[in-house]
XYZ file of C-alpha atoms in Angstrom:
461
model
C -0.129 0.002 0.020
C 2.786 2.478 -0.628
C 0.547 5.208 -2.191
C -1.402 5.186 0.989
C 1.290 4.472 3.508
C 4.257 6.114 2.456
C 3.027 8.946 0.071
C 1.947 11.919 2.048
C -0.555 13.641 0.060
C -0.951 17.423 1.078
C -4.442 18.518 0.285
C -3.339 21.957 0.691
C -1.263 22.283 -2.396
C -3.816 24.573 -3.901
C -2.638 27.986 -2.375
C -1.154 29.283 -5.542
C -4.293 28.336 -7.572
C -6.522 30.488 -5.206
C -3.727 33.449 -5.351
C -4.073 33.101 -9.254
C -7.861 34.123 -8.997
C -9.050 30.965 -10.656
C -12.508 30.107 -9.461
C -13.443 27.118 -7.482
C -15.627 25.890 -10.716
C -12.202 25.931 -12.805
C -10.036 24.156 -9.977
C -10.946 20.827 -11.360
C -9.257 21.813 -14.668
C -6.204 22.825 -12.913
C -2.780 21.420 -12.341
C -2.027 21.948 -8.694
C 1.312 23.413 -7.854
C 3.898 21.835 -5.262
C 3.968 24.673 -2.824
C 2.203 23.890 0.514
C 0.127 25.293 3.324
C -0.464 23.900 6.625
C -3.417 21.614 6.356
C -5.195 23.081 9.471
C -5.137 26.538 7.571
C -6.733 25.094 4.027
C -9.564 24.120 6.086
C -10.116 27.269 7.808
C -11.015 28.873 4.665
C -13.921 27.712 2.419
C -12.308 28.625 -0.747
C -9.133 26.536 -0.054
C -11.194 23.667 1.373
C -13.168 23.807 -1.838
C -9.875 23.704 -3.807
C -8.810 20.558 -1.978
C -12.070 18.860 -2.961
C -11.525 20.104 -6.426
C -8.133 18.235 -6.177
C -9.827 15.011 -5.459
C -12.118 15.525 -8.219
C -9.246 15.955 -10.534
C -7.767 12.904 -9.464
C -10.825 11.024 -10.517
C -10.426 12.428 -14.004
C -6.577 11.994 -14.393
C -5.899 8.674 -12.724
C -8.467 6.690 -11.108
C -10.400 3.621 -11.435
C -13.274 5.460 -13.121
C -11.025 7.467 -15.426
C -11.089 6.762 -19.135
C -7.535 5.767 -19.129
C -5.698 2.519 -19.259
C -5.611 2.398 -15.607
C -9.432 2.905 -15.375
C -12.070 -0.110 -14.787
C -13.427 0.564 -18.148
C -10.503 -0.493 -20.298
C -8.806 -2.791 -17.764
C -11.736 -4.728 -16.694
C -13.208 -4.489 -20.274
C -10.366 -6.352 -21.646
C -10.200 -8.703 -18.783
C -13.842 -9.596 -19.939
C -15.178 -9.784 -23.253
C -15.835 -6.111 -23.972
C -12.542 -5.296 -25.752
C -10.022 -7.217 -27.631
C -6.218 -5.987 -27.080
C -4.551 -6.336 -30.199
C -1.124 -4.862 -28.977
C 1.762 -7.047 -29.017
C 3.892 -5.079 -26.774
C 3.618 -4.044 -23.035
C 4.123 -7.436 -21.335
C 3.150 -7.808 -17.662
C 0.633 -4.907 -18.293
C -2.560 -4.671 -20.065
C -1.537 -7.307 -22.375
C -1.486 -9.767 -19.769
C -4.714 -8.330 -18.450
C -6.401 -9.199 -21.402
C -4.843 -12.826 -21.404
C -5.823 -13.524 -17.788
C -2.343 -13.996 -17.254
C -2.002 -11.710 -14.300
C 1.093 -11.884 -11.965
C 1.538 -10.108 -8.554
C 3.892 -7.988 -10.375
C 1.653 -6.509 -13.176
C 2.068 -2.929 -13.550
C -1.952 -2.494 -14.358
C -2.905 -4.201 -11.489
C -0.482 -2.191 -9.207
C -1.698 1.017 -10.824
C -5.151 0.770 -10.195
C -4.445 -0.299 -6.285
C -1.952 2.588 -6.040
C -4.358 5.248 -7.381
C -7.182 4.030 -5.411
C -5.463 4.193 -1.977
C -3.967 7.531 -2.887
C -7.362 8.757 -3.603
C -8.452 7.236 -0.136
C -5.720 8.904 1.686
C -6.619 12.379 0.053
C -10.287 11.760 0.884
C -9.351 11.052 4.434
C -7.027 14.154 4.806
C -10.101 16.183 3.730
C -12.431 14.401 6.225
C -10.130 15.061 9.094
C -9.327 18.771 8.095
C -12.789 19.711 7.727
C -13.660 17.951 11.123
C -11.177 20.000 12.999
C -12.260 23.240 11.125
C -13.538 26.152 13.309
C -14.403 28.462 10.693
C -16.385 26.430 7.934
C -20.357 26.481 8.491
C -21.733 23.264 9.146
C -23.536 23.142 5.776
C -20.235 23.361 3.821
C -18.590 20.938 6.457
C -21.351 18.414 5.795
C -21.230 18.796 1.999
C -17.402 18.599 1.637
C -17.228 15.561 3.990
C -20.141 13.837 2.180
C -18.495 14.298 -0.975
C -15.130 13.272 0.000
C -16.592 10.189 1.813
C -18.494 9.220 -1.199
C -15.258 9.221 -3.421
C -13.770 7.134 -0.671
C -16.579 4.658 -0.814
C -16.393 4.366 -4.713
C -12.700 3.620 -4.526
C -13.513 1.028 -1.729
C -16.169 -0.407 -3.787
C -13.979 -1.175 -6.839
C -11.298 -2.376 -4.613
C -13.359 -5.148 -3.048
C -14.725 -6.203 -6.419
C -11.459 -6.581 -7.906
C -8.888 -7.813 -5.089
C -11.523 -9.382 -2.743
C -10.524 -8.720 0.943
C -8.526 -5.671 1.299
C -7.291 -3.010 4.049
C -9.665 -0.481 5.148
C -8.591 2.775 6.717
C -10.501 5.911 7.579
C -7.400 7.920 8.953
C -4.017 9.375 7.728
C -2.230 8.008 10.557
C 0.996 6.790 9.236
C 1.907 4.319 11.849
C -1.551 2.629 11.910
C -1.443 2.291 8.173
C 1.752 0.688 8.039
C 0.335 -2.230 9.793
C -2.854 -2.643 8.243
C -4.199 -6.257 7.457
C -6.897 -7.311 5.052
C -10.297 -6.716 6.625
C -12.543 -9.837 6.394
C -15.233 -9.305 3.697
C -18.256 -9.172 5.971
C -16.812 -6.480 8.348
C -15.521 -4.398 5.077
C -18.981 -4.557 3.391
C -20.587 -3.492 6.711
C -18.379 -0.491 7.174
C -18.712 0.520 3.492
C -22.417 0.286 3.654
C -22.481 2.460 6.801
C -20.050 4.881 5.258
C -21.678 5.274 1.964
C -25.195 6.087 4.029
C -23.693 8.615 5.830
C -22.297 10.066 2.739
C -25.688 10.145 1.082
C -27.239 11.886 4.108
C -24.455 14.472 4.173
C -24.707 15.413 0.468
C -27.299 17.883 -0.476
C -30.235 16.651 -2.848
C -29.277 19.530 -5.598
C -26.526 19.768 -7.940
C -23.760 22.466 -7.033
C -22.740 22.780 -10.627
C -25.381 22.593 -13.517
C -23.168 20.220 -15.326
C -23.485 17.560 -12.845
C -19.719 17.126 -12.591
C -19.799 16.849 -8.528
C -21.539 14.088 -6.409
C -24.836 14.952 -4.750
C -27.302 12.634 -2.922
C -28.553 11.108 -6.269
C -24.972 10.243 -7.202
C -24.574 8.620 -3.578
C -28.120 6.607 -4.280
C -26.789 5.094 -7.266
C -23.590 3.639 -5.624
C -25.561 2.619 -2.681
C -28.184 0.856 -4.537
C -25.248 -1.231 -6.554
C -23.967 -2.175 -3.110
C -27.371 -3.181 -2.026
C -27.655 -5.390 -4.916
C -24.371 -6.966 -4.315
C -25.645 -8.016 -0.732
C -28.964 -9.322 -1.966
C -30.953 -6.414 -0.429
C -33.149 -6.115 -3.292
C -36.127 -4.494 -1.577
C -33.743 -1.637 -0.521
C -31.995 -1.270 -3.879
C -35.676 -1.176 -5.451
C -36.385 1.757 -3.011
C -33.280 3.707 -3.832
C -33.576 3.293 -7.637
C -37.113 4.440 -7.461
C -36.070 7.382 -5.540
C -33.665 8.175 -8.242
C -36.142 7.801 -11.089
C -38.738 10.184 -8.971
C -36.283 12.804 -8.542
C -37.096 16.162 -10.444
C -34.489 17.048 -13.167
C -33.894 13.575 -14.498
C -35.524 12.639 -17.707
C -34.910 9.450 -19.889
C -33.048 10.223 -23.082
C -35.117 8.893 -25.937
C -32.659 9.802 -28.648
C -29.786 7.426 -29.039
C -27.809 10.350 -30.782
C -27.837 12.107 -27.535
C -27.059 9.663 -24.954
C -23.309 10.912 -24.363
C -23.973 14.726 -24.794
C -23.093 16.381 -21.586
C -26.309 18.420 -21.497
C -28.570 15.376 -21.522
C -30.949 15.306 -18.727
C -30.602 11.614 -18.204
C -26.896 12.023 -16.876
C -26.575 11.740 -13.290
C -22.828 12.174 -12.812
C -20.252 12.889 -15.201
C -16.456 13.930 -15.113
C -15.454 17.144 -16.806
C -12.296 17.065 -18.838
C -9.199 18.724 -17.437
C -8.821 21.485 -19.990
C -11.792 23.307 -21.779
C -12.248 21.582 -25.443
C -10.205 18.519 -24.433
C -11.943 15.266 -25.663
C -12.652 12.722 -23.243
C -10.027 10.069 -22.279
C -12.458 7.212 -23.796
C -12.712 8.974 -27.139
C -8.969 8.652 -27.477
C -7.777 5.525 -26.284
C -10.368 3.452 -28.186
C -9.966 5.353 -31.548
C -8.244 4.316 -34.760
C -8.809 5.039 -38.218
C -7.432 2.134 -40.099
C -4.737 -0.379 -38.694
C -6.434 -0.865 -34.895
C -4.334 0.614 -32.270
C -4.184 -1.377 -29.050
C -7.776 -1.972 -28.638
C -10.802 -3.158 -30.716
C -14.307 -4.135 -29.509
C -14.605 -7.882 -28.983
C -16.106 -9.733 -31.924
C -18.230 -11.720 -29.619
C -19.853 -8.289 -28.151
C -20.461 -7.266 -31.677
C -22.267 -10.253 -32.673
C -24.685 -9.824 -29.539
C -26.450 -6.996 -31.162
C -29.381 -7.962 -33.416
C -29.261 -6.540 -37.069
C -31.898 -4.212 -36.445
C -30.562 -2.806 -33.163
C -29.998 0.862 -33.448
C -27.117 0.891 -31.086
C -25.072 -0.669 -34.062
C -25.201 2.969 -35.761
C -24.515 4.832 -32.431
C -22.314 2.994 -30.086
C -19.845 1.317 -32.540
C -18.612 1.599 -36.142
C -16.682 -0.667 -38.493
C -13.373 0.171 -39.520
C -11.471 -1.482 -42.466
C -7.875 -2.421 -42.782
C -7.018 -4.416 -45.746
C -9.221 -7.402 -45.402
C -9.965 -7.017 -41.941
C -13.006 -5.268 -40.401
C -12.561 -4.080 -36.820
C -14.939 -2.261 -34.642
C -14.323 0.798 -32.339
C -16.576 2.440 -29.911
C -18.218 5.690 -30.879
C -20.390 6.321 -27.650
C -17.737 9.342 -27.398
C -17.225 10.578 -30.875
C -15.046 13.684 -30.579
C -11.389 12.651 -30.477
C -9.652 16.153 -31.137
C -9.301 19.221 -28.873
C -12.426 20.946 -30.203
C -14.846 18.910 -27.740
C -17.604 21.300 -26.404
C -20.275 18.574 -26.000
C -18.916 15.518 -24.222
C -17.858 14.650 -20.680
C -17.110 11.262 -19.281
C -20.340 9.797 -18.087
C -20.099 7.929 -14.960
C -23.770 7.268 -14.047
C -26.899 7.521 -16.191
C -30.485 6.933 -15.962
C -30.442 3.758 -18.033
C -28.282 1.986 -15.627
C -30.767 3.033 -12.713
C -33.857 1.523 -14.852
C -31.933 -1.726 -15.111
C -30.752 -1.927 -11.733
C -34.648 -1.366 -10.731
C -35.892 -4.156 -12.985
C -33.209 -6.465 -11.662
C -34.096 -5.633 -8.292
C -37.883 -6.047 -9.092
C -37.229 -9.469 -10.870
C -35.239 -10.749 -7.920
C -38.574 -10.060 -5.854
C -40.565 -11.919 -8.563
C -42.227 -8.405 -9.579
C -42.063 -9.329 -13.257
C -44.800 -7.149 -14.730
C -43.236 -4.187 -12.738
C -39.943 -4.749 -13.923
C -40.549 -5.264 -17.805
C -41.237 -1.679 -18.760
C -37.753 -0.652 -17.221
C -36.222 -3.157 -19.568
C -38.241 -1.975 -22.509
C -37.007 1.570 -22.001
C -33.481 0.879 -23.618
C -34.969 -1.892 -26.130
C -37.646 0.405 -27.682
C -35.104 3.386 -27.813
C -32.879 0.851 -29.808
C -35.547 0.063 -32.249
C -36.444 -3.425 -30.848
C -39.631 -4.806 -29.986
C -41.088 -4.238 -26.272
C -41.102 -7.515 -24.207
C -44.364 -8.797 -22.811
C -45.029 -8.875 -19.135
C -45.730 -12.639 -19.427
C -42.094 -13.581 -19.015
C -40.837 -15.847 -16.383
C -38.473 -14.975 -13.785
C -35.626 -16.359 -15.659
C -36.576 -15.071 -18.996
C -36.777 -11.602 -17.500
C -33.269 -11.744 -15.733
C -31.899 -13.166 -19.190
C -33.413 -10.031 -20.932
C -31.715 -7.672 -18.212
C -28.268 -9.592 -18.552
C -28.555 -9.040 -22.503
C -29.383 -5.264 -22.248
C -26.728 -4.579 -19.583
C -24.180 -6.020 -21.944
C -25.269 -4.203 -24.786
C -25.900 -0.899 -23.212
C -22.804 -0.322 -20.826
C -19.871 -1.833 -22.708
C -16.562 0.016 -21.992
C -18.237 1.780 -19.166
C -16.342 1.517 -15.803
C -16.235 -2.301 -15.788
C -19.842 -2.710 -16.063
C -19.491 -6.117 -17.498
C -17.169 -7.658 -14.802
C -19.261 -6.338 -12.072
C -22.268 -7.749 -13.613
C -21.115 -10.976 -14.103
C -19.594 -11.094 -10.819
C -22.901 -10.178 -9.111
C -24.620 -12.844 -11.124
C -22.058 -15.590 -10.150
C -21.288 -16.127 -14.009
C -18.064 -14.986 -14.757
C -17.327 -18.900 -15.947
C -19.438 -17.393 -19.227
C -16.089 -15.877 -20.063
C -14.351 -19.294 -20.957
C -15.342 -19.919 -24.488
C -14.169 -16.469 -25.452
C -11.255 -16.204 -22.910
C -9.493 -19.605 -22.817
C -6.944 -18.804 -20.211
C -10.182 -18.064 -17.982
C -9.939 -19.628 -14.495
C -12.267 -19.596 -11.473
C -9.775 -17.855 -9.354
C -9.384 -14.865 -11.906
C -12.566 -13.589 -10.104
C -10.131 -11.640 -7.937
C -6.731 -10.053 -9.160
C -3.457 -10.582 -7.207
C -2.505 -8.135 -4.489
C 0.369 -6.068 -5.950
C 3.607 -7.880 -5.087
C 5.346 -4.747 -3.977
C 2.636 -3.895 -1.479
C 2.786 -7.121 0.212
C 6.828 -6.778 0.540
C 6.196 -3.456 2.384
C 3.550 -4.725 4.781
C 3.542 -8.572 5.688
C 0.250 -8.134 7.244
C -1.300 -8.197 3.816
C -0.565 -11.973 3.404
C -1.869 -14.060 2.325
C -1.891 -13.625 -1.384
C -5.105 -14.245 -3.196
C -5.636 -17.940 -4.503
C -3.856 -19.000 -7.479
C -1.218 -16.294 -7.790
């Protein structure tokens, strides 16, 4: 846990930014300088406290499990499953081995996701501690900043447990304590995560503090909490959370497929803003190619899952010819140059909530209530509406089919879904190296050498 234990992040590295009259709204786009201000002073001023929080969001965009980079779950877990085919022949012990399901404990991609997550956790803890000690911030500001930082910490932990299984949990910046952390038993960890996320939801306001929905609010927290409840099999609770989101004013289902990934669409719940104005999303760049494929193409098995009349074939991906080959690239994000004024990286959108609600209802055998929420994405894609006479098994299969086609390359959705359904073994025909122990990645070897309490290593590695 090198990033958590030996990298001391100073959340107060924003002083020079404030002195340069950059507004808090712009801080998320800014490279933070290295000069430091005592942490306690940062949180005695609302502007510097907001800037510290902006630094946390900047990290989400740049290098985190939800960033559109090679270290993000979209690409890493997409290649690990059957969303993406890695055609690169270089980069051993990195993303190529992730794609081939030949991970070692020294794998650089596995280490990056771990380190970036714990770096974010450390910074979130630093903000939470600083706000708690502040004597100047109003209670309203304290609650909001704490809620957002706590939510981001929970988001990191949610992915860590999904990817690595049992992991260390810390809610402090205490170096001595953190150097000896062991992996927390899963049941205890999930209880803490559920408690923390519930607290974050209660602290965050229901309104957005930015019209572009680039910061977390209560609805954003509800989405993650509903996902966690689903993993815990608490279907009635996840149903209530999803219904609450859908009934929130300001959200409208986007019926036009060509507008699903436009930043102004009213179905977007949370999105990440590019670092600089007019920058393309990271997803647009990492998957793009114009003739010979770069490192990544969409998996043919994914392409073949779409019916010929599915309109997502026109809007979500496109064929690219290269000699006698025909490869496919994503076109959810379309702008690949520094002329982007319409796209941000979408993290949560209403379609996800609709299908989460449908799944929660089906698990309670409320088929007739669930089917309309499955039909929303189907009918938008030009497919026939399902009838309410489906069996429970048929309804679940339809949800599984829709989720695969709707959310490919989006933040590891395919991996998370298959794992929740206990169906990662379905990857075997497409991923010949797949083994049952691949449900978890190895803990980074370097971290285990630094802290013997992290042992034992995950099975199979």
